[in-house]
mmCIF file of C-alpha atoms in Angstrom:
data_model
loop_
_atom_site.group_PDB
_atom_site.id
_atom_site.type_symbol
_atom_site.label_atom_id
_atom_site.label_comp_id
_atom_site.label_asym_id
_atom_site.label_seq_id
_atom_site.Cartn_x
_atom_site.Cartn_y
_atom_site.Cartn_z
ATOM 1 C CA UNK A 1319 29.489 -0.545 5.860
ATOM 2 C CA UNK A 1320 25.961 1.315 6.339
ATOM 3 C CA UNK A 1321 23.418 3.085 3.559
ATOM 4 C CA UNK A 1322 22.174 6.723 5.038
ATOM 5 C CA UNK A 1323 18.723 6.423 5.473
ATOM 6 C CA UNK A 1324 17.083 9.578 4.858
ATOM 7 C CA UNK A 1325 13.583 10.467 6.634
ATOM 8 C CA UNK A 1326 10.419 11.691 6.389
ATOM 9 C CA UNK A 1327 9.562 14.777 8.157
ATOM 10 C CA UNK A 1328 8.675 14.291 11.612
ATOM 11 C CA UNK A 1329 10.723 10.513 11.651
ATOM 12 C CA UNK A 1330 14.005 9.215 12.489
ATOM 13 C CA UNK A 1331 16.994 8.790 10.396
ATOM 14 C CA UNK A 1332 18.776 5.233 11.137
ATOM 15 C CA UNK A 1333 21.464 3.573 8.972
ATOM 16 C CA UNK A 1334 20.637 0.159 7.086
ATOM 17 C CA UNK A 1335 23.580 -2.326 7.225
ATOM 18 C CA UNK A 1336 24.078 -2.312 3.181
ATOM 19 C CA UNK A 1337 24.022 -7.179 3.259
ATOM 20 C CA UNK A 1338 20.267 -6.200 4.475
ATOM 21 C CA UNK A 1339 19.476 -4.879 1.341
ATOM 22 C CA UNK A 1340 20.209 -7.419 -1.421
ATOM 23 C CA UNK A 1341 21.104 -7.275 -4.900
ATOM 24 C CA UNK A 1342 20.687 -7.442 -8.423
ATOM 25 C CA UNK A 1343 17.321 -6.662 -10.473
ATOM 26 C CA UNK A 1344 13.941 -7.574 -8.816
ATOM 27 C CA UNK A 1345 13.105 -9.369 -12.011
ATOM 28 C CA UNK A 1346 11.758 -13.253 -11.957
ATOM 29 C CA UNK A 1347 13.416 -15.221 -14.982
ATOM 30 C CA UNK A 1348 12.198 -18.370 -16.200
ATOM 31 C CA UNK A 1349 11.631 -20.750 -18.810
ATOM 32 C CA UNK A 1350 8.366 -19.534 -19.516
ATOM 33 C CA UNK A 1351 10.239 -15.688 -20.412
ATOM 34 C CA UNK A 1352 11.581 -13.191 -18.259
ATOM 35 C CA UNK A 1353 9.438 -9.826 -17.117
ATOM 36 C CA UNK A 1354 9.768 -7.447 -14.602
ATOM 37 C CA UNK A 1355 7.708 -8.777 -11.693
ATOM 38 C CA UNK A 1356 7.854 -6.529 -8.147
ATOM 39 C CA UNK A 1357 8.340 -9.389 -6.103
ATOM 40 C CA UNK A 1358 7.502 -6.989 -2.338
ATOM 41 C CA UNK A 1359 3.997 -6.954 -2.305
ATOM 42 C CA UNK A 1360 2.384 -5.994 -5.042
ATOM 43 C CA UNK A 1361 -0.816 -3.959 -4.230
ATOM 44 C CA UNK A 1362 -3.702 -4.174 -6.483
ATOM 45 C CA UNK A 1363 -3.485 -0.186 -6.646
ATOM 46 C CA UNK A 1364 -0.317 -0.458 -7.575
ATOM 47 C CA UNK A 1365 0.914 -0.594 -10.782
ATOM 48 C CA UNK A 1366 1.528 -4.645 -11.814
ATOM 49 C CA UNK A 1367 3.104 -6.808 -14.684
ATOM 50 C CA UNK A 1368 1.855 -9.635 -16.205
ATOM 51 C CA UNK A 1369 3.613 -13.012 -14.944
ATOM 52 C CA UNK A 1370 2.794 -16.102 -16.876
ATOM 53 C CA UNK A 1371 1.067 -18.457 -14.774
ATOM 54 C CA UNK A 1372 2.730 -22.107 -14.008
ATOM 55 C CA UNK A 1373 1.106 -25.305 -14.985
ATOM 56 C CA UNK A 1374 -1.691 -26.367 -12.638
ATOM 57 C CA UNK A 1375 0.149 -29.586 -10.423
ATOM 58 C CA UNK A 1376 -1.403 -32.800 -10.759
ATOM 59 C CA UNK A 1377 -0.117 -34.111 -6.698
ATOM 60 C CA UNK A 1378 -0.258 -31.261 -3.927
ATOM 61 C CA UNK A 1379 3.188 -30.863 -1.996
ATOM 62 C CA UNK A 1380 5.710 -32.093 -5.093
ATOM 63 C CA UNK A 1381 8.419 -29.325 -6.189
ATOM 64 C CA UNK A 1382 7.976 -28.615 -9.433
ATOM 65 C CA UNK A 1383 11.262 -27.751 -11.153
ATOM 66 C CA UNK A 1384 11.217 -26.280 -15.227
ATOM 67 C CA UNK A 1385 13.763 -29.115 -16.414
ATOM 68 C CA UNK A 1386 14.455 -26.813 -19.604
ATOM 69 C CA UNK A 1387 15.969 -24.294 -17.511
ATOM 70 C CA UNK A 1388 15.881 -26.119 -13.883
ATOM 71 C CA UNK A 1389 19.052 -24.162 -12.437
ATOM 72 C CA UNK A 1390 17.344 -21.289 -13.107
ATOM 73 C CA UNK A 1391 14.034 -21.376 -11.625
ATOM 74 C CA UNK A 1392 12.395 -23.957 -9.422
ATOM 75 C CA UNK A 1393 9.320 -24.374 -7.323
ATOM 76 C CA UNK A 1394 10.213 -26.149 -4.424
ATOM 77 C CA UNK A 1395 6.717 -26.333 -2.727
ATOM 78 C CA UNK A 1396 2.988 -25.350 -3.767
ATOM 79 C CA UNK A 1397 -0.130 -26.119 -1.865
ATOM 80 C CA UNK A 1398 -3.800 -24.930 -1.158
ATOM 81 C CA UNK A 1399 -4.305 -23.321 2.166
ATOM 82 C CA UNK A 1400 -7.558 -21.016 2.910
ATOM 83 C CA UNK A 1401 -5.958 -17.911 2.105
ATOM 84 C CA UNK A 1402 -5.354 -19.296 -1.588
ATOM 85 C CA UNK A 1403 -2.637 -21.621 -3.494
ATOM 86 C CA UNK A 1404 0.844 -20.686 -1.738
ATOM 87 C CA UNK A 1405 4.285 -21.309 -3.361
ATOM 88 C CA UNK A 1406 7.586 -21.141 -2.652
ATOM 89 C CA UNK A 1407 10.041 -20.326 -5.524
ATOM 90 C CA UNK A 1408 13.769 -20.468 -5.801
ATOM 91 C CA UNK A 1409 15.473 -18.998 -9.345
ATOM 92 C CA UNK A 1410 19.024 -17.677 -10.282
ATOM 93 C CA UNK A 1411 19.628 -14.000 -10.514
ATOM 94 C CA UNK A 1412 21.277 -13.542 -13.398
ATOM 95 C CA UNK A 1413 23.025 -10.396 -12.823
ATOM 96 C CA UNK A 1414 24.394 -11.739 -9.169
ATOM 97 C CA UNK A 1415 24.297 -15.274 -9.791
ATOM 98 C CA UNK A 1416 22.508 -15.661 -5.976
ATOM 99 C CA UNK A 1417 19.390 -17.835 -5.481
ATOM 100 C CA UNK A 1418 16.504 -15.610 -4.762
ATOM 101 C CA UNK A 1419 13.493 -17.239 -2.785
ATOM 102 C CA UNK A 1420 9.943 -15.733 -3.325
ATOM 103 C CA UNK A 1421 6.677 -16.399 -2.277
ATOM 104 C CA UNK A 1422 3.555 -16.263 -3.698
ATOM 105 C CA UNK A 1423 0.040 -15.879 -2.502
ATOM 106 C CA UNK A 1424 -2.791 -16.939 -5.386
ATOM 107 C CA UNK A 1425 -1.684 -14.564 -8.300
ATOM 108 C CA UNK A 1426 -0.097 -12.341 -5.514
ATOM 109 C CA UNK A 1427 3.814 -12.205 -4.368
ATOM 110 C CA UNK A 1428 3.963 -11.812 -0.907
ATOM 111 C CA UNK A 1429 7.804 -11.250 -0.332
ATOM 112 C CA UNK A 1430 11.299 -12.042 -1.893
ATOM 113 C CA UNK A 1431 14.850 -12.613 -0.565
ATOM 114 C CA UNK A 1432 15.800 -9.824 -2.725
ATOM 115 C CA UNK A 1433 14.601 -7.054 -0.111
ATOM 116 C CA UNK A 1434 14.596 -7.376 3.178
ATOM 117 C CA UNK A 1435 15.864 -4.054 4.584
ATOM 118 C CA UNK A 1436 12.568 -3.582 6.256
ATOM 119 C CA UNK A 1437 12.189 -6.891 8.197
ATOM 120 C CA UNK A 1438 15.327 -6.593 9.346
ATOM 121 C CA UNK A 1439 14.848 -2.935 10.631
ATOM 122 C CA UNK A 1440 11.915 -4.051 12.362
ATOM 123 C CA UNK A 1441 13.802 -6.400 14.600
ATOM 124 C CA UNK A 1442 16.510 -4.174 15.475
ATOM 125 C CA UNK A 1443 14.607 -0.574 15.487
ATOM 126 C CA UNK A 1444 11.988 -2.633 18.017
ATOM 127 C CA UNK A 1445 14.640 -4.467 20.441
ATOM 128 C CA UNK A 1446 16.615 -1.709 20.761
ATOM 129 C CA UNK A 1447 13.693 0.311 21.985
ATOM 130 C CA UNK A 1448 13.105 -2.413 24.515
ATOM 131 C CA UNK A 1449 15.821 -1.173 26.609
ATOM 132 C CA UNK A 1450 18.164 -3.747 28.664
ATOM 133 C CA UNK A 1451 17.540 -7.027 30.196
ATOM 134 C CA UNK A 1452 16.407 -10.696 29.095
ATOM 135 C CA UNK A 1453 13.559 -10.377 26.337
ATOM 136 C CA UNK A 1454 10.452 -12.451 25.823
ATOM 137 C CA UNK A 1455 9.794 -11.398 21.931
ATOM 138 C CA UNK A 1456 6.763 -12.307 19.772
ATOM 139 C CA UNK A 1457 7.082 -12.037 15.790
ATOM 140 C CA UNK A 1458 3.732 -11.558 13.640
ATOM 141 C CA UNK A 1459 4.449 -13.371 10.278
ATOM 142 C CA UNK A 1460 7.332 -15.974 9.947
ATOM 143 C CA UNK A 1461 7.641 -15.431 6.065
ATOM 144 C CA UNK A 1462 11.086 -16.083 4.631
ATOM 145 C CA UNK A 1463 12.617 -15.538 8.641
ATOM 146 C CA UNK A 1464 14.623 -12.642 8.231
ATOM 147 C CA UNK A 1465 12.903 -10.535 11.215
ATOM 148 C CA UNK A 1466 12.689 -13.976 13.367
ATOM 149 C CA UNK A 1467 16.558 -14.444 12.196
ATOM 150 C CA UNK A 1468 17.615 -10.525 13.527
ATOM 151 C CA UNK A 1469 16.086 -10.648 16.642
ATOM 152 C CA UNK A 1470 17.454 -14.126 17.440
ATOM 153 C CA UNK A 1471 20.872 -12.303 16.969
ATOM 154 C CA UNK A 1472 20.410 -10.124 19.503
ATOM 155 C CA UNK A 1473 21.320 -12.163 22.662
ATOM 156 C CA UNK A 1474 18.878 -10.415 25.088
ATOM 157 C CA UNK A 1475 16.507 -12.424 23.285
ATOM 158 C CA UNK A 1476 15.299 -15.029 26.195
ATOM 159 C CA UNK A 1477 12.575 -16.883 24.440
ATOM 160 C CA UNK A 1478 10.414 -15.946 21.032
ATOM 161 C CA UNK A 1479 7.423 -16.968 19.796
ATOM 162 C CA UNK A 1480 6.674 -17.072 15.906
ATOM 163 C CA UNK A 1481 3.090 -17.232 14.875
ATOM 164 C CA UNK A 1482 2.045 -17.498 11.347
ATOM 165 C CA UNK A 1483 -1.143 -18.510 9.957
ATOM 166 C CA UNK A 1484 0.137 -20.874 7.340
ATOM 167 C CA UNK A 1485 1.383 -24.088 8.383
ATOM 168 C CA UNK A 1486 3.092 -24.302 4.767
ATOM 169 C CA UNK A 1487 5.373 -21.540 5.856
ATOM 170 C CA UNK A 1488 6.361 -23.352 9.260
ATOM 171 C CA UNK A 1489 7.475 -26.652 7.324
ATOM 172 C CA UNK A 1490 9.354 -24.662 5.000
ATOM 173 C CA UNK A 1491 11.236 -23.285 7.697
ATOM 174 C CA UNK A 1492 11.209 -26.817 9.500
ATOM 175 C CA UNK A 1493 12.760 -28.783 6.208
ATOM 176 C CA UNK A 1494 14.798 -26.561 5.217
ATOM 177 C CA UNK A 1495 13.833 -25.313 2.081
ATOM 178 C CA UNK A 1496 14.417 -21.587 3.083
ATOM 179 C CA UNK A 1497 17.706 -20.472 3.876
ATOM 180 C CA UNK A 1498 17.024 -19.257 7.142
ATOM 181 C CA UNK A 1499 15.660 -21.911 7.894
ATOM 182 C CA UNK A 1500 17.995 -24.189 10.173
ATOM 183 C CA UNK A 1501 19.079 -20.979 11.809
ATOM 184 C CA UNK A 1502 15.200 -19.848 12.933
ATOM 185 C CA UNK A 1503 13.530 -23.522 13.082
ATOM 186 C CA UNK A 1504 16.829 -24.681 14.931
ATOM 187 C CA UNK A 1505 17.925 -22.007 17.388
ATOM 188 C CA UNK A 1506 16.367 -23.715 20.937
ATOM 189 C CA UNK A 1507 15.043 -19.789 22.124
ATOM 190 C CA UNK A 1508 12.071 -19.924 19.129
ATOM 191 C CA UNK A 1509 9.071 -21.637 18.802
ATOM 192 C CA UNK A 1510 6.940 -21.708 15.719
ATOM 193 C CA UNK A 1511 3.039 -21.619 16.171
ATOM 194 C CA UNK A 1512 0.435 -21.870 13.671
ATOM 195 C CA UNK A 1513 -2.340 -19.361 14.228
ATOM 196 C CA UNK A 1514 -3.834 -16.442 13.744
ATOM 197 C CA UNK A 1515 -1.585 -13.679 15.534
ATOM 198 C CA UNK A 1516 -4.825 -11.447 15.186
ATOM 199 C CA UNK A 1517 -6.986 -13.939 16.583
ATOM 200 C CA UNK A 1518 -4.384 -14.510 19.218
ATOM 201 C CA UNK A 1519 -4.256 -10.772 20.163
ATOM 202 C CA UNK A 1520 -7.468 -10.639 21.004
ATOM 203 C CA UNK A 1521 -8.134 -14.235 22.736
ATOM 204 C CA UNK A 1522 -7.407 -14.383 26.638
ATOM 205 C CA UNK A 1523 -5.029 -16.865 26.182
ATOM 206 C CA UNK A 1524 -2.912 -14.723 23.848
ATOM 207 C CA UNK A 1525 0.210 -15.738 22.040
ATOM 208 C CA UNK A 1526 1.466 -18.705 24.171
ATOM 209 C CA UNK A 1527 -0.394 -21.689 23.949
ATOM 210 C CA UNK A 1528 1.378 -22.932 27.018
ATOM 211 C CA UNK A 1529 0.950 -19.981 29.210
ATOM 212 C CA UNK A 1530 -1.907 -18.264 28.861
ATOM 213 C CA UNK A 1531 -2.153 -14.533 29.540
ATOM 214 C CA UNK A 1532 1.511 -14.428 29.153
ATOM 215 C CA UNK A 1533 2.963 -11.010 28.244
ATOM 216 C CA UNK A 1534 6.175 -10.182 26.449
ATOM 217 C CA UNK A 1535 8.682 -7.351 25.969
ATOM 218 C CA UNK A 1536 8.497 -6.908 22.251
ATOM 219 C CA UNK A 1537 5.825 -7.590 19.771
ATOM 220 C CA UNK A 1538 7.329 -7.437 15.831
ATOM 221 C CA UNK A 1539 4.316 -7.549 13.282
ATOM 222 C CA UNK A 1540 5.052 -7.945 9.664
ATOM 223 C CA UNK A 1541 1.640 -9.349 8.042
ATOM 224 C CA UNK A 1542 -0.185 -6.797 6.043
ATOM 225 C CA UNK A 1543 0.824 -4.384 3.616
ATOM 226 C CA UNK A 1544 0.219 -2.089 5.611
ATOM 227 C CA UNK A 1545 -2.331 -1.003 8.736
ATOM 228 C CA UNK A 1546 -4.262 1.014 5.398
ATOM 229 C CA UNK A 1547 -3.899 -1.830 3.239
ATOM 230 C CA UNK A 1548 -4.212 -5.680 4.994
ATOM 231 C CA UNK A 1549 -4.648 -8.425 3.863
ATOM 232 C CA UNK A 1550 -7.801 -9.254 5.028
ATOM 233 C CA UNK A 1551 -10.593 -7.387 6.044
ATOM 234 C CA UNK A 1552 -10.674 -8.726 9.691
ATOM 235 C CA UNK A 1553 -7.261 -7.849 10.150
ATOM 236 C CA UNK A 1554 -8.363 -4.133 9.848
ATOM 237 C CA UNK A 1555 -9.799 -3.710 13.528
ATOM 238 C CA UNK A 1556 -6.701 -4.489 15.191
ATOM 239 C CA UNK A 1557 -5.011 -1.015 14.166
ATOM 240 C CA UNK A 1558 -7.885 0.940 15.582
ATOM 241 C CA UNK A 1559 -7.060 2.402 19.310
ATOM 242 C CA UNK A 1560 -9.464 -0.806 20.951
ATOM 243 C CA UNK A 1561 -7.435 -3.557 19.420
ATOM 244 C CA UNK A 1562 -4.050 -1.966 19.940
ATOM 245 C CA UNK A 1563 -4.867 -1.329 23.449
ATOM 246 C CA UNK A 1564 -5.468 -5.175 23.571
ATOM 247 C CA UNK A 1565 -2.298 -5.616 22.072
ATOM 248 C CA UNK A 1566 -0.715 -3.228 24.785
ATOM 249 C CA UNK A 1567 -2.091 -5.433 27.491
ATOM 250 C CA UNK A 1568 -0.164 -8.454 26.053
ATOM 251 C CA UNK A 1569 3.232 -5.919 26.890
ATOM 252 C CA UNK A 1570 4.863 -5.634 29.610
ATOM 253 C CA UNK A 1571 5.534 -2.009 30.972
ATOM 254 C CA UNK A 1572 7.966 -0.273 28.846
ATOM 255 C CA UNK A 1573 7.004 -3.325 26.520
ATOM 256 C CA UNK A 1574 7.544 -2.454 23.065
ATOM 257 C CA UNK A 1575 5.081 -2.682 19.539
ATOM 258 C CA UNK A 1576 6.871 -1.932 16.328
ATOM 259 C CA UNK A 1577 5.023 -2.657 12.736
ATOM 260 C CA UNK A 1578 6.548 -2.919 9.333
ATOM 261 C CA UNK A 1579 4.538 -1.011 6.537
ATOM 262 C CA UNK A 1580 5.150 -0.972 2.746
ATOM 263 C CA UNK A 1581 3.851 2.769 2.924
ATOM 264 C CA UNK A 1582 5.073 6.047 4.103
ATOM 265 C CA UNK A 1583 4.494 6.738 7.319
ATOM 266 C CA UNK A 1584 0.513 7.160 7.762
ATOM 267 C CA UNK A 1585 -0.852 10.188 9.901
ATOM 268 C CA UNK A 1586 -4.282 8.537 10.556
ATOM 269 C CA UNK A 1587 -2.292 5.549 12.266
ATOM 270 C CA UNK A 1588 0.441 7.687 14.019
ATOM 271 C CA UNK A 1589 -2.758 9.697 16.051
ATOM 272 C CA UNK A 1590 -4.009 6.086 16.883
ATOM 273 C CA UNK A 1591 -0.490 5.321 18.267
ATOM 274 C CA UNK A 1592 -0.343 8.441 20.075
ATOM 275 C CA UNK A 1593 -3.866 7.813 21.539
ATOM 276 C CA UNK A 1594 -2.722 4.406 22.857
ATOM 277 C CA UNK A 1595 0.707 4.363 23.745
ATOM 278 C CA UNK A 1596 2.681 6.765 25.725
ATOM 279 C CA UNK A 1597 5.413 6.700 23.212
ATOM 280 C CA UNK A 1598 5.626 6.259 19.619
ATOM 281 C CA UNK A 1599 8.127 7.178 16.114
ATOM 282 C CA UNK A 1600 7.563 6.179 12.997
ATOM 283 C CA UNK A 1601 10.966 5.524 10.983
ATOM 284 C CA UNK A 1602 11.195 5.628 7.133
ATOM 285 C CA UNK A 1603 14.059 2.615 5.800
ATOM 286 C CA UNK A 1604 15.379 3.493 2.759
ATOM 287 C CA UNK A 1605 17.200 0.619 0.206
ATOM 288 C CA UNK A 1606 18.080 0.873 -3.500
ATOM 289 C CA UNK A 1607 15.399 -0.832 -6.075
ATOM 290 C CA UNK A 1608 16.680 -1.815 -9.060
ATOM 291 C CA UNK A 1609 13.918 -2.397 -11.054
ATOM 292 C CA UNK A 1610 12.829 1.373 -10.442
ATOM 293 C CA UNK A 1611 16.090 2.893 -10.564
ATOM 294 C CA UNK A 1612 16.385 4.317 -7.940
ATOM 295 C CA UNK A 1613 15.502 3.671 -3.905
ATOM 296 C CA UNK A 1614 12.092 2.493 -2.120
ATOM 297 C CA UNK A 1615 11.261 2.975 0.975
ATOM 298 C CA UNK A 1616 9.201 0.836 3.885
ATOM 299 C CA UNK A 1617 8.062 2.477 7.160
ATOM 300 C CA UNK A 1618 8.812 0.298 11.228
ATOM 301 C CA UNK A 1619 6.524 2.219 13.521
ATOM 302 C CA UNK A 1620 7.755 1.633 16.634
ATOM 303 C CA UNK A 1621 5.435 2.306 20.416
ATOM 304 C CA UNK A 1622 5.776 1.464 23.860
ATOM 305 C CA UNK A 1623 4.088 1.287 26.579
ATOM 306 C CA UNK A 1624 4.289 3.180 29.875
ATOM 307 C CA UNK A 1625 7.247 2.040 32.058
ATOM 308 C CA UNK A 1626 6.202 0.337 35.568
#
């Protein structure tokens, strides 16, 4: 079964398998009372909720589970990291009785298992514009694994590389304690590497440690909110035409760049595109939101290079 997927004017219209897009009411429930929290990336321009803050832990790396309520909502990992205290949370919908996993930034929630329609679209909306043959793929961002976990399904996939600044993230992966976890961490094609994709993309060495100068077929990014909205102001230099062109270099001809976004599809960026790569589209996915009541939408831009 598939969801239509309308577009925007100007983009494609694809079809989202409807298991990509989760269920149930994006609301986090716990012991300490239940609100309506958007657990995708909550801008600071964006209209927000109050969510109670969690006792400060006493020993870094210990779960924390509520034990008034402990099938209901758990922390299963917290530590400092320069970006801010990250945590990984794990709590019982109550309307679908699933586990949802979320993950939180300082007082910021960075994703959720509840929607994931756009990470998945940007694995198979970029590999399928990579055209035939053995792929060498690079993923921006491991977060909870779902865009690592799609492209490792599609068996064209060679060998990927999985950089994420956060080494917190890669254990998580690594132990377990996400449920994508074993398949991603496990499956012998990926390798996880902590570092700074952005730092990587513009380095000589690029995004293999091992092999420097490497290039690849496909490069999935799924870090910032978006290229207008990042999440850090260094990060904002790599969507101007000089450090995509960089990022074309890493590509091999008819190599492929496709970006999630959590906006509509930006003009401003779509002329940088243009101005870099021969070819570019910018697709609109379209899943139902609950908590709004009605749908949301994320944008994969998707560019590649000139064929050889």
């Amino acid at each position: 079964m598939t969801v239509p997927v309308p577009a925007a004017a100007g983009s494609a219209t694809i079809a989202v398998p409807a298991d990509a897009l989760g269920s149930g009411p994006a609301v986090r429930t716990s012991a300490f009372g239940a609100d309506d929290q958007p657990v995708r990336r909550t801008l600071a321009a964006r209209p927000s909720w109050p969510v109670p803050p969690l006792p400060t832990p006493t020993h870094h790396h210990i779960p924390r589970t509520d034990t008034r309520m402990s099938t209901r909502f758990e922390e299963l990992d917290w530590r400092p990291t320069p970006m801010g205290e990250i945590s990984l949370r794990r709590r019982r919908d109550p309307s679908s009785g699933e586990d949802v996993h979320e993950v939180k930034l300082g007082d910021e929630f960075l994703m959720s298992s509840m929607f994931t329609a756009g990470e998945v679209a940007l694995a198979e909306l970029g590999l399928a514009a990579a055209g035939g043959g053995e792929l060498d793929v690079v993923v921006g961002g491991l977060g909870l694994g779902y865009t690592a976990e799609a492209a490792l399904r599609d068996d064209r996939v060679r060998a990927m590389v999985v950089v994420d600044a956060l080494d917190a993230v890669i254990d998580w992966h690594r132990r377990g304690l996400v449920p994508l976890g074993p398949k991603v961490a496990g499956d012998a094609r990926c390798r996880l590497v902590q570092g700074s994709f952005f730092a990587m993309a513009e380095d000589e060495v690029g995004f293999d440690p091992d092999a420097a100068g490497r290039r690849f077929h496909a490069v999935l990014l799924d870090i910032d909110h978006s290229p207008q909205h990042v999440l850090h102001p260094a990060h904002a230099a790599f969507y101007e035409p000089a450090g995509l062109r960089r990022l074309a270099d890493r590509l091999h001809p008819g190599g492929v760049f496709a970006l999630w976004s959590n906006d509509p599809p930006e003009a401003w960026f779509e002329t940088v595109l243009a101005e870099v790569f021969p070819e570019s589209r910018s697709h609109v996915v379209t899943f139902d939101n609950p908590l709004q009541g009605g749908t949301s939408t994320n944008t994969v831009y998707v560019a590649r290079t000139a064929a050889g």
